[in-house]
Amino acid sequence: MSTRPGTRPPSSVAPQPSPVSAPPDETRADAMACRAVGLTRTYGTGSTAVRALDGVSVDFPRGTFTAVMGPSGSGKSTLLHCLAGLDTPDAGRVLLGDTDLTGLSDRQLTEVRRDRIGFVFQSFNLLPTLTAEQNILLPLDLAGRRRDDAEFDAIVAELGLGDRLGHRPAELSGGQQQRVAVARALIGRPALIVADEPTGALDTRTGQTLLAFLRSAVRESGRTVVMVTHDPVAASFADRVVLLTDGRVSGTLDDPTPDAVLDALQLRAPVTR
Amino acid sequence: MSGRSTGTATGRALAQLRATPSRFVAVTLAVLLGVGFVATIVVFTGTFSAGLRASVGAEYARGDVVVSDDTGAADDAERLATVTATPGVAAAALLDRVYAEFRAPAAQGFLRVNGFIEDDRLSWLDLQDGRAPVGPGEVLVDRVTADRTSLTVGDVVALTVPGHDDGTEVIEDRTADATVVGIADSSASALAGASLQAWGGPALSDALEPDRTGSRIVVAAVPGTDVGSLIATLQQELGPDAMVRTSAEEGDAAVASMSSDADAITTVLLGFAAVAAVAAAIVIANTFTILVTQRARAVALLRCVGATTTQVRRQVLAEAAVLGVIGSLAGVAVGIGLGALAARLFDLDAGGLAADPVALAAAFGGGVMLTIVAAAVPAGRAARIAPLAALRTVPDGADQRPRRIRSVLAGLLTLGGAALLGLGVATPSLLVALPGGMAAAIGLLLFTPWFLPPLLRLLGGVGRLVGTPGSLAVANSTRHPRRAAAAAVGLMLGVGLIVTLQVGAETARASMDRSLADRYPVDATLTALDPADPDLPADLAARVAAVPGVTDVVALPGTVGALAELPDQGEVTVLGADPAAVPSPLATDDGTLLVPDWLVDPLYGQLSAGQTVTLQTPDGSRSFTVAAAPVDALGATSITFVTTAAAVTALTGAAGADAAMAVWASIPELDDLDRATAALQELSVGEAGAGLLLGGGAPERAALHEALGQMLLLATGLLAVAVIIALVGIGNTLSLSVLERTRESALLRALGLRRGQLALMLLIEAVLLAVAGTVVGVLAGVGFGWAGVAASLGETGGELVLSMPWGQLAGVLGLAVLAGILAAVLPARRATRTAPVTALADLG
């Protein structure tokens, strides 16, 4: 049960990031793709106030795969939303490369999401009215950017979507839909890919294939992935696990195995049920 | 296909429209109906104007120049001679007109006798039957006149131009009998050629009106002559009084003088089009609001992956623009077809199909703009959806609560408008009442989300009797107050306006009927047309009584005499009315003479009430006391007084008692009015009764009834377009909420609700919505209609009689129920096709 799927051999169709197409901050000496500094986020007011994040500081180095774990209500989704510019913290800062997201307007945040962040959600990842290809290219189209045919073909081939491009989401299986979502997250070479329970709606086997894709994107293409999950097996695909409890970082785990993750969770999380 | 770029808002909008076209049918239909309506009006009025132009200009179409003289100073014959003698003139003819009374075998009235043009170069009538008229005893009539008067070739028409006595000069009646020798097609437009007309030679015109002036002269130029210089020459010859124009200019001028009517019709029609446009805008805005709510997660996802608020807004607006273009194009096409068809049906297309391209383009552009503007608010709402909404597993189903500011505004508008309306009724002033009513109506429409749910629950009391489906339907109908309100508002508007008109027309009719009844105590009177021979046929009363709908037939004896107190009035007629058999204002005693009000007017009257007068008749004399009564309109050709039958027979003796000078009758039922009046009219001109005059209130009441009825029918038909659009909206709202509730419907089915019960639930929901909208519309319409008539009648000093068109109101309500059922058919079919297992599937 503790088997970690082996690393895929280097693939000729997954090119190394080229300096030309890479965003400027990726070439910088600074190795942090994203940093959260003292994040605090409170929902509601008065007696009903809930402190989802309570001074969270985490660094996400470039080219790493980080899993964020914790029990329900620990603040892991809120952290992800803040990192992705979907939610605004009450205090603290989110630095994407050298951009401070907390000071940006809605329009600037939208552009950051479009150009520098890739999204994979648990479900409802795709626009039902668009074909798979249109969904993949959506961030580029929204930005008015030209597609890089070589990059597109490489991603599509890697994810095995070549014969599914003309289909609408309703004509795709759950696994195929998630692979389209991953392809959309990869296109345009964003600085950070955020994934919220990406395997939650998939069966075990399909889920593990998807996670293997994400990991190979990190290992072979130098992408940076932050994934929220409550599944220790999913977390074991990451390079590092960040554990959250009651809105605080309660520990980190490098090169995790499912058993180690499970141990850490049971050790640190108060029994709530 | 798959490679199509979604980078532009239009690209994504097209993808959306292609993926779920059925959701946009209602929007397209609403735009189509609205634009189609306007385009129909544009094509109809355009074709009508072209027909009018062709019809009006037909007389001079073959000439080059038309000479007119509005001063009427110069004699026609002299002018014609001058024109004919002018160099460059090949032929000239008078277009003279004489208006004469006519009596034909089956009709009587007024006839326009036109000069017939014999010259081949100018003759324009298309002879269909018979031959051209020659001499004073022959006329030609056109097809329209022949049809309306039942004239055929060989019939004789008696023509009279009445003489007059203006104190300084006495002009005798001029008469001529003319035989119809031919029938021609004058291509008379139904509106332009509304009068009956005939054509006769100059001899006939001379016999009827010898010294004619001011007639137009149509001129054919010698081939090769410059028309401009001919006009200059003619102008010089004829002097400054004459107006010399090309025949095309003359035709344009004639149309211009008539087209104020056509313009008024266009304005009124466009007013109705505006109502239809408002209804369409409501449907469009409501549909997009629902669609945006349903697509909230997709929009949020779009925002997550980087769509700006502007891009989201543009996509919704682009969808609206595409639908607006499709709907407007189809609307213009449908409008051209319907407008041409209508013009053909009303026989107004003599000038061929014509439409102002600018107006058609405006209808198209207006339709597109309307769609985009109506979608602007929903588009803004879509743009405000937070990206985080995409991550919620359950769509946010909470309905928007009615907003407080809007409620205050709506309340103020309603109350303020109602107060102004009340002031307008009390003052009374239509100018104050009209804006008040409009403000109150707008306030009421804005207020709908507040009062509609309680109303729906109230009406739902009936629905709950049906059991579970009924209870569910009531709960469903009230869970989105603003959505329900938006669906009902269009219906309220359309129904409200229709009912306003119905109640207004009915109240106006009842009020005017009352004032007519005061003026005309007797519905129908028949008297002799010729004062020299006042006795009526003995069997007339029996034949009048045989007419269906006619009651209380009384034959009145009468006598002709003179009052010494009224020396300049000449002969007067005195009718004897049996006090027990005639309406109360005309029942009097043997010693009283009822005279018209104006004769005892304190300022101008020659008599005074209570005065004693003496009536001199060939049979003797008798004294009476004068009293005023509404005897002015009893239909006789000479001044008529009324006393009792006993008083009259005392003068005339027993022989006079049998000879009737008037027959009076009542037509108590309004429904009989038109037919009975027509039958009496026929009786008065028919062979045996030739020379009778039909008077009394009935003809006027019938004309009023018909005019109001036609106006109402037309207005209702035009407003029906708005109601149909509103019903499309209700069906659409229901069908979209059915889509939204697919899983809910499946759950109900899984829990044991039968297919039929599910359909019944939706049916009740639709009917509830339709009935609620209609009830509010009816109530408001009754109020507004009544207030409108109160303000306008009050202004003119009429007495107000509130009357309700119960039958029509019931009809409107019945139609609303039926329409609600119709609106539910498609959504119910869709809902019942949902398999129960859908409830268990994760739709994401």
Tab-separated table of C-alpha atoms in Angstrom, chain A residues 43 81 86-87 106-107 110-111 113-114 119 121-131 133-135 137-139 141-143 147 165-168 184 196 201, chain B residues 1-8 11-12 15-20 297-299 301-311 315 387-388 390-391 393 842-844:
chain	number	residue	atom	x	y	z
A	43	TYR	CA	-15.311	35.156	8.314
A	81	HIS	CA	-8.078	30.656	-2.300
A	86	LEU	CA	-9.704	34.321	-5.197
A	87	ASP	CA	-9.986	35.487	-1.595
A	106	ASP	CA	-10.081	43.067	-8.952
A	107	ARG	CA	-8.950	43.666	-12.497
A	110	THR	CA	-8.089	38.700	-12.648
A	111	GLU	CA	-5.103	39.213	-14.903
A	113	ARG	CA	-5.157	34.470	-12.333
A	114	ARG	CA	-5.356	34.471	-16.111
A	119	PHE	CA	-6.561	25.966	-11.678
A	121	PHE	CA	-10.850	21.892	-9.051
A	122	GLN	CA	-12.602	18.846	-7.635
A	123	SER	CA	-15.491	19.116	-10.046
A	124	PHE	CA	-17.065	21.543	-12.469
A	125	ASN	CA	-13.742	22.411	-13.995
A	126	LEU	CA	-14.910	22.987	-17.536
A	127	LEU	CA	-17.366	25.251	-19.294
A	128	PRO	CA	-20.092	22.940	-20.591
A	129	THR	CA	-20.652	24.951	-23.765
A	130	LEU	CA	-17.051	24.811	-24.987
A	131	THR	CA	-15.180	21.892	-26.537
A	133	GLU	CA	-9.803	22.304	-27.005
A	134	GLN	CA	-11.640	25.573	-26.377
A	135	ASN	CA	-11.574	24.882	-22.648
A	137	LEU	CA	-7.136	27.402	-24.637
A	138	LEU	CA	-9.542	29.556	-22.618
A	139	PRO	CA	-6.891	31.400	-20.508
A	141	ASP	CA	-8.022	33.320	-25.514
A	142	LEU	CA	-9.137	35.504	-22.619
A	143	ALA	CA	-5.731	37.144	-22.571
A	147	ARG	CA	-1.313	29.626	-28.756
A	165	LEU	CA	-10.328	17.769	-28.458
A	166	GLY	CA	-13.570	18.290	-30.351
A	167	HIS	CA	-15.784	16.866	-27.620
A	168	ARG	CA	-17.831	18.801	-25.130
A	184	ARG	CA	-5.755	24.157	-19.182
A	196	ASP	CA	-8.354	21.823	-4.897
A	201	ALA	CA	-14.544	12.958	-7.757
B	1	MET	CA	-15.343	23.891	-35.337
B	2	SER	CA	-13.426	22.917	-32.229
B	3	GLY	CA	-10.606	25.189	-33.216
B	4	ARG	CA	-12.818	28.289	-33.255
B	5	SER	CA	-11.365	30.932	-31.015
B	6	THR	CA	-13.203	31.747	-27.818
B	7	GLY	CA	-10.981	34.751	-27.296
B	8	THR	CA	-13.687	37.217	-28.184
B	11	GLY	CA	-17.017	33.666	-29.900
B	12	ARG	CA	-17.969	32.511	-26.405
B	15	ALA	CA	-20.682	28.802	-28.319
B	16	GLN	CA	-23.203	29.387	-25.542
B	17	LEU	CA	-26.047	29.961	-28.003
B	18	ARG	CA	-25.133	26.872	-30.038
B	19	ALA	CA	-24.910	24.704	-26.946
B	20	THR	CA	-28.314	25.600	-25.472
B	297	ARG	CA	-20.961	28.618	-11.637
B	298	ALA	CA	-19.861	28.699	-15.271
B	299	VAL	CA	-19.422	32.454	-15.053
B	301	LEU	CA	-15.227	29.462	-13.414
B	302	LEU	CA	-14.628	31.827	-16.300
B	303	ARG	CA	-13.648	34.479	-13.763
B	304	CYS	CA	-11.341	31.969	-12.000
B	305	VAL	CA	-9.394	31.226	-15.144
B	306	GLY	CA	-8.998	34.894	-15.791
B	307	ALA	CA	-11.997	36.486	-17.481
B	308	THR	CA	-12.358	40.116	-16.430
B	309	THR	CA	-15.735	41.535	-15.400
B	310	THR	CA	-15.769	43.387	-18.714
B	311	GLN	CA	-15.267	40.152	-20.636
B	315	GLN	CA	-20.270	37.921	-23.440
B	387	PRO	CA	-14.922	33.716	-8.853
B	388	LEU	CA	-15.244	31.770	-5.591
B	390	ALA	CA	-17.323	28.246	-8.882
B	391	LEU	CA	-15.947	26.316	-5.932
B	393	THR	CA	-20.571	22.476	-4.634
B	842	ASP	CA	-24.007	13.933	-9.331
B	843	LEU	CA	-24.476	16.711	-11.792
B	844	GLY	CA	-21.545	18.681	-10.375
